[in-house]
PDB file of N, CA and C in Angstrom:
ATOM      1  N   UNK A   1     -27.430  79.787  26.731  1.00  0.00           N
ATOM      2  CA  UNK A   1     -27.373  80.266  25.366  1.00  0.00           C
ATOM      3  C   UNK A   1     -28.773  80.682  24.922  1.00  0.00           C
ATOM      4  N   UNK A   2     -28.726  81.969  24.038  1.00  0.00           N
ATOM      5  CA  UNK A   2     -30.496  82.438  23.649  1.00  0.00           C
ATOM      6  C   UNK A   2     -30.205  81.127  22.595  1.00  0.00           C
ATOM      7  N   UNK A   3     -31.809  81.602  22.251  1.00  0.00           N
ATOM      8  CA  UNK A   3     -32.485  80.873  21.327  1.00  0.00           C
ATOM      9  C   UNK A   3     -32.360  81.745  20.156  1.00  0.00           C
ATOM     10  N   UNK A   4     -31.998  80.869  18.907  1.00  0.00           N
ATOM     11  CA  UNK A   4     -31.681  81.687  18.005  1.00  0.00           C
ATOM     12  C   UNK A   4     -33.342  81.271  16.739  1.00  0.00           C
ATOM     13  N   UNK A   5     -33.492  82.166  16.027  1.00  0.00           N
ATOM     14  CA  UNK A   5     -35.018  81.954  15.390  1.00  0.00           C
ATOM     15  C   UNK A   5     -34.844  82.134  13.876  1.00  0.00           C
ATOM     16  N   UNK A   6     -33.304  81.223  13.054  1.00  0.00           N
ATOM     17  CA  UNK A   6     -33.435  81.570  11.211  1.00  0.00           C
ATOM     18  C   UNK A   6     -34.780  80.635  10.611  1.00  0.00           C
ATOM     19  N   UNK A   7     -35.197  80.259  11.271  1.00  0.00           N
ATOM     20  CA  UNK A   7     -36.452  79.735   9.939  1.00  0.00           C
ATOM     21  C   UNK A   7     -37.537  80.865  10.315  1.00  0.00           C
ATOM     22  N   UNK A   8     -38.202  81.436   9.736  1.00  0.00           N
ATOM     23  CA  UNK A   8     -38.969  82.484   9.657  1.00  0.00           C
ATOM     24  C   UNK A   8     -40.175  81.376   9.614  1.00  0.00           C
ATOM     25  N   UNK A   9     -40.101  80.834   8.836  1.00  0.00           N
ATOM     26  CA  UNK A   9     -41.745  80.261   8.727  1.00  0.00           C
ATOM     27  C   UNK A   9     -42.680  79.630   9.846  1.00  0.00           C
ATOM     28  N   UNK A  10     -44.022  79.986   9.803  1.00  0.00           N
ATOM     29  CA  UNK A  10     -45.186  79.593  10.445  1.00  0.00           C
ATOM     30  C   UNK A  10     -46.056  79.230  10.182  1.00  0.00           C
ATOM     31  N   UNK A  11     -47.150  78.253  11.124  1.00  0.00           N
ATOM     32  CA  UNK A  11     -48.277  78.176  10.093  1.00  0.00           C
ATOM     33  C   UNK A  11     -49.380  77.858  11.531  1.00  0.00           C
ATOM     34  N   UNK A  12     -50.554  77.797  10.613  1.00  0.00           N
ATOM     35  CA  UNK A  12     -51.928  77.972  11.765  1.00  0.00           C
ATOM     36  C   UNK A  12     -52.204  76.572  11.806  1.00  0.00           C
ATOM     37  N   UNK A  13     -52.756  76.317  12.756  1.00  0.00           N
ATOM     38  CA  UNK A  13     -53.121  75.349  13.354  1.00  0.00           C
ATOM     39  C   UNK A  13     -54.652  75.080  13.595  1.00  0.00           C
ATOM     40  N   UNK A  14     -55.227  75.121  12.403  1.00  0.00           N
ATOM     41  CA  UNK A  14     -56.856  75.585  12.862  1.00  0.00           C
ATOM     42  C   UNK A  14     -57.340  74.197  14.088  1.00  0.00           C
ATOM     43  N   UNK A  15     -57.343  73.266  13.841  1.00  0.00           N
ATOM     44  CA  UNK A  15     -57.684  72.320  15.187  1.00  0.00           C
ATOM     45  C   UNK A  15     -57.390  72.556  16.633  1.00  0.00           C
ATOM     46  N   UNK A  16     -55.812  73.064  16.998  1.00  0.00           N
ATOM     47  CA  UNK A  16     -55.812  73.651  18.191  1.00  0.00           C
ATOM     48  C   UNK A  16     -55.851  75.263  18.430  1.00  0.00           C
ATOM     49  N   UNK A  17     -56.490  76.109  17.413  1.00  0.00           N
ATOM     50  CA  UNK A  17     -56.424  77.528  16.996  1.00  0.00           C
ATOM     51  C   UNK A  17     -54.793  78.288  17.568  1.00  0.00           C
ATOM     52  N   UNK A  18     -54.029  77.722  16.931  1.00  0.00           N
ATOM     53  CA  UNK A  18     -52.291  78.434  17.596  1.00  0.00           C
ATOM     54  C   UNK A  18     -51.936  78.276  16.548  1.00  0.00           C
ATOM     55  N   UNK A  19     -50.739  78.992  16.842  1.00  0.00           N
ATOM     56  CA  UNK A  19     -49.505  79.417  15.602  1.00  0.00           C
ATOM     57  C   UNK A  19     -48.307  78.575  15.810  1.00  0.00           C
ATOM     58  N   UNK A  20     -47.663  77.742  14.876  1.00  0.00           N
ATOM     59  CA  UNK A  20     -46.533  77.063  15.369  1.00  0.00           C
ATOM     60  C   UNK A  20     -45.400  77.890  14.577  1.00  0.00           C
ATOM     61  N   UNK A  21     -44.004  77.887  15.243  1.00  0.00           N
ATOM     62  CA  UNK A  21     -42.897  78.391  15.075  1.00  0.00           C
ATOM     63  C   UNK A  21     -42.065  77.948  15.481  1.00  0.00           C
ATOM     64  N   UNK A  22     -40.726  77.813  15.384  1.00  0.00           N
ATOM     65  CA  UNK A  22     -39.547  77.324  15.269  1.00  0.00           C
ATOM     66  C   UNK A  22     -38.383  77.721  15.853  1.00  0.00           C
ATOM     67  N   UNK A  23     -37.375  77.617  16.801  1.00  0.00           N
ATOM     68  CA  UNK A  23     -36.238  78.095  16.734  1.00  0.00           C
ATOM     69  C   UNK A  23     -35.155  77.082  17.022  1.00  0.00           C
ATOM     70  N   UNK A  24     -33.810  77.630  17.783  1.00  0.00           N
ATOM     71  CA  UNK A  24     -32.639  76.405  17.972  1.00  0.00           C
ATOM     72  C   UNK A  24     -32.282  76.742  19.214  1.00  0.00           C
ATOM     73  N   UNK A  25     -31.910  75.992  19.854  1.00  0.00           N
ATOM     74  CA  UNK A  25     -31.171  75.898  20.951  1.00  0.00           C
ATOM     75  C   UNK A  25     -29.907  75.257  20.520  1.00  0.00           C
ATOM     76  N   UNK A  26     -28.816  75.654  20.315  1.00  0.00           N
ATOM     77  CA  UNK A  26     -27.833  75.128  19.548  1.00  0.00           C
ATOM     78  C   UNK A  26     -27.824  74.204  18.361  1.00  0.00           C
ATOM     79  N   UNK A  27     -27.940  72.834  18.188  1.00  0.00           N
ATOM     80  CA  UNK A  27     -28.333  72.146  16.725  1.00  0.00           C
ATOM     81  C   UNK A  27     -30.092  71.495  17.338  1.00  0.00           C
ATOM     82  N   UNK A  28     -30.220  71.782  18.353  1.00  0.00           N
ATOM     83  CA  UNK A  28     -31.546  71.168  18.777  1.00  0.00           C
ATOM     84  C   UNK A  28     -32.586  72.252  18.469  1.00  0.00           C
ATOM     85  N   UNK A  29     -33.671  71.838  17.514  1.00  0.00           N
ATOM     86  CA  UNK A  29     -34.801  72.250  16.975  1.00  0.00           C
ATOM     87  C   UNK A  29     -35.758  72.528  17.813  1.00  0.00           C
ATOM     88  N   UNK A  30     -36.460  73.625  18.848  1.00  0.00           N
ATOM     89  CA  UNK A  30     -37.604  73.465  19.443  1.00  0.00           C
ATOM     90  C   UNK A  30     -39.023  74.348  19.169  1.00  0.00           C
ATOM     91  N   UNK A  31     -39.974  73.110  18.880  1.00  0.00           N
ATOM     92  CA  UNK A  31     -40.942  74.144  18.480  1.00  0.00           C
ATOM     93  C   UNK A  31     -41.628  75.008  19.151  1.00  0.00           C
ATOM     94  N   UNK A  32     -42.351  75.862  19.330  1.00  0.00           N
ATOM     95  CA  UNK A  32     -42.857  76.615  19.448  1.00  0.00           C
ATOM     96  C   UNK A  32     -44.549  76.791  19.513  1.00  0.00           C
ATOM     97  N   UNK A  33     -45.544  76.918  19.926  1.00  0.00           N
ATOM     98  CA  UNK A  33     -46.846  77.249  19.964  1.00  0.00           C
ATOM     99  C   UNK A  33     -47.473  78.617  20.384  1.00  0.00           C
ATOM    100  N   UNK A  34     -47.875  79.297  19.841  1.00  0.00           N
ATOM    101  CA  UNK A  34     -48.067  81.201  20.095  1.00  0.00           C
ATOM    102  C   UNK A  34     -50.327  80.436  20.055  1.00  0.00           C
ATOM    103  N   UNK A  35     -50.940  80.776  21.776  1.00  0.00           N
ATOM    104  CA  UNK A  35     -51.801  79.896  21.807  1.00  0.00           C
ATOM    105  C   UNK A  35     -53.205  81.468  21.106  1.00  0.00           C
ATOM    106  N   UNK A  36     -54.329  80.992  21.057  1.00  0.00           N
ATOM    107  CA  UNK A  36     -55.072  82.139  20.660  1.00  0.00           C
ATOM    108  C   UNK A  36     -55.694  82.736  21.789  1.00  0.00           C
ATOM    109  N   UNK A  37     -55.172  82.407  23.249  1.00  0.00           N
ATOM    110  CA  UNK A  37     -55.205  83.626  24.142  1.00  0.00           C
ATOM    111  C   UNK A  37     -54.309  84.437  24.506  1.00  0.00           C
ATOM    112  N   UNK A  38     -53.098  84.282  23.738  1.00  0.00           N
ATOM    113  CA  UNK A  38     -51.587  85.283  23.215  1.00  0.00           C
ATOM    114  C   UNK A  38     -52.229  86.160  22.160  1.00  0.00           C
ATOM    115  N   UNK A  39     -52.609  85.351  21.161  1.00  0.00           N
ATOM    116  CA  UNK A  39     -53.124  86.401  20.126  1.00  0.00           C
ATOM    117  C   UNK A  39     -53.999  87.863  20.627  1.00  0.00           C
ATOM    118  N   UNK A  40     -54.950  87.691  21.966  1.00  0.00           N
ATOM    119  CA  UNK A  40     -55.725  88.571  21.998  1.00  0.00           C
ATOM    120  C   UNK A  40     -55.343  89.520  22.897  1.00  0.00           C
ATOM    121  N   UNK A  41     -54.175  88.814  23.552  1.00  0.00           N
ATOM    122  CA  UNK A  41     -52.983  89.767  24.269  1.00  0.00           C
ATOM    123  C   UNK A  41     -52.113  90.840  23.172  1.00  0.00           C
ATOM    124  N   UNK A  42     -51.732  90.152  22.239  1.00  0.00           N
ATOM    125  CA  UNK A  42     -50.976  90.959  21.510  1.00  0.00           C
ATOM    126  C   UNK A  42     -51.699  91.863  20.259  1.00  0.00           C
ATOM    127  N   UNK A  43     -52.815  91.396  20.059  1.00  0.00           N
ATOM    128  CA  UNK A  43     -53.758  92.060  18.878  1.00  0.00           C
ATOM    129  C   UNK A  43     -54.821  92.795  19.790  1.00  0.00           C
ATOM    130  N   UNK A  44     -55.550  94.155  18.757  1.00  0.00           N
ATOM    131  CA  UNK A  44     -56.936  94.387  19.459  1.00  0.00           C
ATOM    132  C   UNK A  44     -57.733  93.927  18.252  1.00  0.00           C
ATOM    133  N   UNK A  45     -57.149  93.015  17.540  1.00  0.00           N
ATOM    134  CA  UNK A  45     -58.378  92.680  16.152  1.00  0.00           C
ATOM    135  C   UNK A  45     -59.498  91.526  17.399  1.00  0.00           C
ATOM    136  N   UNK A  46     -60.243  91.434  17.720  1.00  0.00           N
ATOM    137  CA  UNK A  46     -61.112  90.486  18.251  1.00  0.00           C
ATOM    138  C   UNK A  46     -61.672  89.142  17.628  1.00  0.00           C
ATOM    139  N   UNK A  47     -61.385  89.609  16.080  1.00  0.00           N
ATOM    140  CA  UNK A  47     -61.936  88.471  14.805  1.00  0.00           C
ATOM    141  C   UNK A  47     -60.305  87.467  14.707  1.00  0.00           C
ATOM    142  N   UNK A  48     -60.534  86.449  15.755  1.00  0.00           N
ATOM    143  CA  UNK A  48     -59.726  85.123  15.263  1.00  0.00           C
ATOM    144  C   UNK A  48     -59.536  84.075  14.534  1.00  0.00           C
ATOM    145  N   UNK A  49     -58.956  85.202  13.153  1.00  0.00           N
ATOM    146  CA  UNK A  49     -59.079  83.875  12.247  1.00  0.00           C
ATOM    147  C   UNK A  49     -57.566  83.525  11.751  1.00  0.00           C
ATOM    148  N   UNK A  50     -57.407  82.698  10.666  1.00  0.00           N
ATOM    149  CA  UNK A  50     -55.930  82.172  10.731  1.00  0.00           C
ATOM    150  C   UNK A  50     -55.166  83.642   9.981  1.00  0.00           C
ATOM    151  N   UNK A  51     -56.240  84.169   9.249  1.00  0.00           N
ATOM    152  CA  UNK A  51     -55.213  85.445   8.424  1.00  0.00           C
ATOM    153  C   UNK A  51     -54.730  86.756   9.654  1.00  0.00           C
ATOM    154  N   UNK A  52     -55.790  86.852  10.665  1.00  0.00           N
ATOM    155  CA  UNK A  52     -55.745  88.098  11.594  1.00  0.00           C
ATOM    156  C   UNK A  52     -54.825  87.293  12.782  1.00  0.00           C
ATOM    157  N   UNK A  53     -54.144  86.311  13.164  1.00  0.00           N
ATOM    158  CA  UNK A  53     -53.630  85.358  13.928  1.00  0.00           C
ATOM    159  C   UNK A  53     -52.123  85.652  13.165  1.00  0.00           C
ATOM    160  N   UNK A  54     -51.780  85.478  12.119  1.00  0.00           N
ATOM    161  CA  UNK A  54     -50.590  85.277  11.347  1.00  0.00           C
ATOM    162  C   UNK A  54     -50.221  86.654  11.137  1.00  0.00           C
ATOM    163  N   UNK A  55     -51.396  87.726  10.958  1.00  0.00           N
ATOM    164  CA  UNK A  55     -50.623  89.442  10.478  1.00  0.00           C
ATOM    165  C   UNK A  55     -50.274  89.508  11.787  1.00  0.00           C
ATOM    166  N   UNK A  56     -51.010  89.284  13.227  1.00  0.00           N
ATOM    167  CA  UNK A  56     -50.703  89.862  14.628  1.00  0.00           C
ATOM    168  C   UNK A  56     -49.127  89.163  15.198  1.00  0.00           C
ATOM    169  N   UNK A  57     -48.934  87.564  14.802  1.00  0.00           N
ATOM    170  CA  UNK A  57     -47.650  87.516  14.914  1.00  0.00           C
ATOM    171  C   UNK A  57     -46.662  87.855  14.196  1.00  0.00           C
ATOM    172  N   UNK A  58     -46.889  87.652  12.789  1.00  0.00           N
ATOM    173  CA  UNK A  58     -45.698  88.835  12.300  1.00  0.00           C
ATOM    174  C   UNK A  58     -45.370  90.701  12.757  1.00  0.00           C
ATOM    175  N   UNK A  59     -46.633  90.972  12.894  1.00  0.00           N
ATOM    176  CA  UNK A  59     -46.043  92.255  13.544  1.00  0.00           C
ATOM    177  C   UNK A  59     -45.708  92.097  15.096  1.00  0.00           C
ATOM    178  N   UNK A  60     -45.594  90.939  15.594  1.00  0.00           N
ATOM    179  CA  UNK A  60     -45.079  91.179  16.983  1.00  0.00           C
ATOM    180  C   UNK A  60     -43.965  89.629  16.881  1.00  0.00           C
ATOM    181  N   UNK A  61     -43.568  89.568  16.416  1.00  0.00           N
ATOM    182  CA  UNK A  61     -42.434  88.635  16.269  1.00  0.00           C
ATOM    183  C   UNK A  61     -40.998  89.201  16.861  1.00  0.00           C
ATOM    184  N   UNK A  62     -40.700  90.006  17.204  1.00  0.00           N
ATOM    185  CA  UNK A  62     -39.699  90.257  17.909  1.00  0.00           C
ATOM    186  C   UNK A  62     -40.228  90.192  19.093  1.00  0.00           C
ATOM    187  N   UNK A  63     -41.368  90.624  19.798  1.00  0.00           N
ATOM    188  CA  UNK A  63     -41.676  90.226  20.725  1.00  0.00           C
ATOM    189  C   UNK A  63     -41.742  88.957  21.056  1.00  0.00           C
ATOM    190  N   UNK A  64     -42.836  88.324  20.656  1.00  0.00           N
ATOM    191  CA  UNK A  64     -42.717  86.609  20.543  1.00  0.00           C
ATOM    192  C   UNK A  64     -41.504  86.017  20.836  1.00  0.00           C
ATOM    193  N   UNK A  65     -40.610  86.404  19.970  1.00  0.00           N
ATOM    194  CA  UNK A  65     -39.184  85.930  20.260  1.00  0.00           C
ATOM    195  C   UNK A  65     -38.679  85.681  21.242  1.00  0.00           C
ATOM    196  N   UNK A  66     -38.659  87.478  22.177  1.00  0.00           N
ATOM    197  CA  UNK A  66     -38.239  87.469  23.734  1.00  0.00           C
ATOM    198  C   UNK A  66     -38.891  86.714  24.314  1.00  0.00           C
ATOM    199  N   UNK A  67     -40.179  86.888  24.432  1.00  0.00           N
ATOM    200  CA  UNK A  67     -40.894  85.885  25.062  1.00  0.00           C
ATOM    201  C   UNK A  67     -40.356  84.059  25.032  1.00  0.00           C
ATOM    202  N   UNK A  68     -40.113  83.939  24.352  1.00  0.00           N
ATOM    203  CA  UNK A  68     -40.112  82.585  23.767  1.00  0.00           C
ATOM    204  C   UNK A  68     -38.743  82.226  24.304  1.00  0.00           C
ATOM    205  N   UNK A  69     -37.770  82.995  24.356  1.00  0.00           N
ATOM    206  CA  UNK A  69     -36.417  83.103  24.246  1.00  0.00           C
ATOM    207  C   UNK A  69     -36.444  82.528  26.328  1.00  0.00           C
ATOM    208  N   UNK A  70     -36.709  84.053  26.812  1.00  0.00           N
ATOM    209  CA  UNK A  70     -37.206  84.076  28.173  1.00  0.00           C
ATOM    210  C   UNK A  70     -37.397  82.617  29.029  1.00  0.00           C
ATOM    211  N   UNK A  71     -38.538  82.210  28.168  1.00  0.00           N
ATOM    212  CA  UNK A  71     -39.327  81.008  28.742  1.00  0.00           C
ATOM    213  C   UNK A  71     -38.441  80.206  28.489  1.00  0.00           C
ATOM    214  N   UNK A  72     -38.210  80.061  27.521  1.00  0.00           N
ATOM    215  CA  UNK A  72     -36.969  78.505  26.839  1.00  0.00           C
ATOM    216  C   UNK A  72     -35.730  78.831  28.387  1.00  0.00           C
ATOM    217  N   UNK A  73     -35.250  80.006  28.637  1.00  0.00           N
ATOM    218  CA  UNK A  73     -34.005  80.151  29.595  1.00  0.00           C
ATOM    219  C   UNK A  73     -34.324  79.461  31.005  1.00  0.00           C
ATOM    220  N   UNK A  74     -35.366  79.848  31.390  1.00  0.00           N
ATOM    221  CA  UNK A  74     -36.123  79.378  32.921  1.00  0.00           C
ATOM    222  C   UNK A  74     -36.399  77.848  32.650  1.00  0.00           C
ATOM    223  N   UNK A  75     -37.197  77.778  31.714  1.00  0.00           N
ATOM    224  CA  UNK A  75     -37.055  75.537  31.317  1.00  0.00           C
ATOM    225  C   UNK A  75     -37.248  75.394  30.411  1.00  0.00           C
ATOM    226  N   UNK A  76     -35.603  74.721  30.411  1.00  0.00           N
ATOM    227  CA  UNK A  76     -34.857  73.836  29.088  1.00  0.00           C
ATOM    228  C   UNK A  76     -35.751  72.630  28.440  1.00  0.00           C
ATOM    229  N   UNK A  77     -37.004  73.050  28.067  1.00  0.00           N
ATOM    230  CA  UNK A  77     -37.851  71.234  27.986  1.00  0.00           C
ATOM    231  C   UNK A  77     -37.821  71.481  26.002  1.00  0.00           C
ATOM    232  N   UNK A  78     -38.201  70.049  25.228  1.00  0.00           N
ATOM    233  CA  UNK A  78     -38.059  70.358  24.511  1.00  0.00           C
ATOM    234  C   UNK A  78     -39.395  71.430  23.435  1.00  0.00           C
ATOM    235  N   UNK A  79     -40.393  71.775  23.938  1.00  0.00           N
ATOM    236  CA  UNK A  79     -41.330  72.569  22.904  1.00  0.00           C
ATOM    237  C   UNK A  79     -41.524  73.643  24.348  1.00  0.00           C
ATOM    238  N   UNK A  80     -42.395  74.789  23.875  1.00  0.00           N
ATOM    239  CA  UNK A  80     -42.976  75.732  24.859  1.00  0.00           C
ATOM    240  C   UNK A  80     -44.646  75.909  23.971  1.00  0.00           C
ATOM    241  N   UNK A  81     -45.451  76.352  24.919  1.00  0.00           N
ATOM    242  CA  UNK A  81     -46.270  77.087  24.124  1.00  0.00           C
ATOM    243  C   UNK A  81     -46.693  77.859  25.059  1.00  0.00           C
ATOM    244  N   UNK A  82     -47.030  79.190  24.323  1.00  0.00           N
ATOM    245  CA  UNK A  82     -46.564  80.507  24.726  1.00  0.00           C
ATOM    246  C   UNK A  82     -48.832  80.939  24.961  1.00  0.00           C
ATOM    247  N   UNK A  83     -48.659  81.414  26.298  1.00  0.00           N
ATOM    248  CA  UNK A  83     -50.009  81.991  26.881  1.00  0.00           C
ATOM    249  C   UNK A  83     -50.260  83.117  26.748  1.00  0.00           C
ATOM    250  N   UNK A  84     -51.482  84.042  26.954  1.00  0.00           N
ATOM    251  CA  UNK A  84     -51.774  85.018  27.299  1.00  0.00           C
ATOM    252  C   UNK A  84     -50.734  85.656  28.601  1.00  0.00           C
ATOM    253  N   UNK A  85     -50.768  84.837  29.507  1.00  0.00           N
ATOM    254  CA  UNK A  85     -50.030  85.289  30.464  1.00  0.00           C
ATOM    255  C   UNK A  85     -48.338  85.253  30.686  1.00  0.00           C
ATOM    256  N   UNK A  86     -48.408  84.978  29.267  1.00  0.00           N
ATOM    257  CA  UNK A  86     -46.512  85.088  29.077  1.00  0.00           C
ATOM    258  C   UNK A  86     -46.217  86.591  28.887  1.00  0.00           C
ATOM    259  N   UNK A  87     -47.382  87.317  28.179  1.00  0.00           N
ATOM    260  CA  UNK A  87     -46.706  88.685  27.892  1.00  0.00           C
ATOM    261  C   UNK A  87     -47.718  89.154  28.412  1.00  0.00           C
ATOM    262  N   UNK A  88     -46.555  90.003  29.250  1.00  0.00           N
ATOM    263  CA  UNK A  88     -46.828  90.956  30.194  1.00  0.00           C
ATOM    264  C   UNK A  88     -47.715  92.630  29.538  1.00  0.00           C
TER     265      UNK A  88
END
């Protein structure tokens, strides 16, 4: 079964510099971590801060998703956090 993603909300993590996010695996909640060597995969802003971290995953949140979705299918564990080298 995909991973389905209704809570929209995120937030920064300035101590481990990542983005946390949310989805379901049926009624099971798994979180999510988008790390800040994803960010520089998916952004060309170079300035990592929590505001340029949060515009780069909202404009790539459907991506993220697949990604996230992907990884969750290959292993069922309960959190992921998502690398530079997740997206291709």
């Amino acid at each position: 079964m995909a991973l389905s993603f209704p809570n929209l909300s995120r937030s920064y993590d300035p101590e481990r510099r990542r983005i946390r996010f949310w989805a379901h695996d049926s009624a099971m909640e798994i979180p999510l971590f988008l790390t800040e060597s994803a960010f520089h995969r998916l952004s060309s802003n170079p300035e990592c801060t929590e505001a340029t971290m949060l515009a780069a995953f909202d404009a790539n949140r459907d991506r993220i998703n697949a990604v996230a979705d992907r990884i969750h299918a290959f292993d069922r564990q309960g959190f992921h956090i998502l690398e530079a080298d997740d997206f291709p």
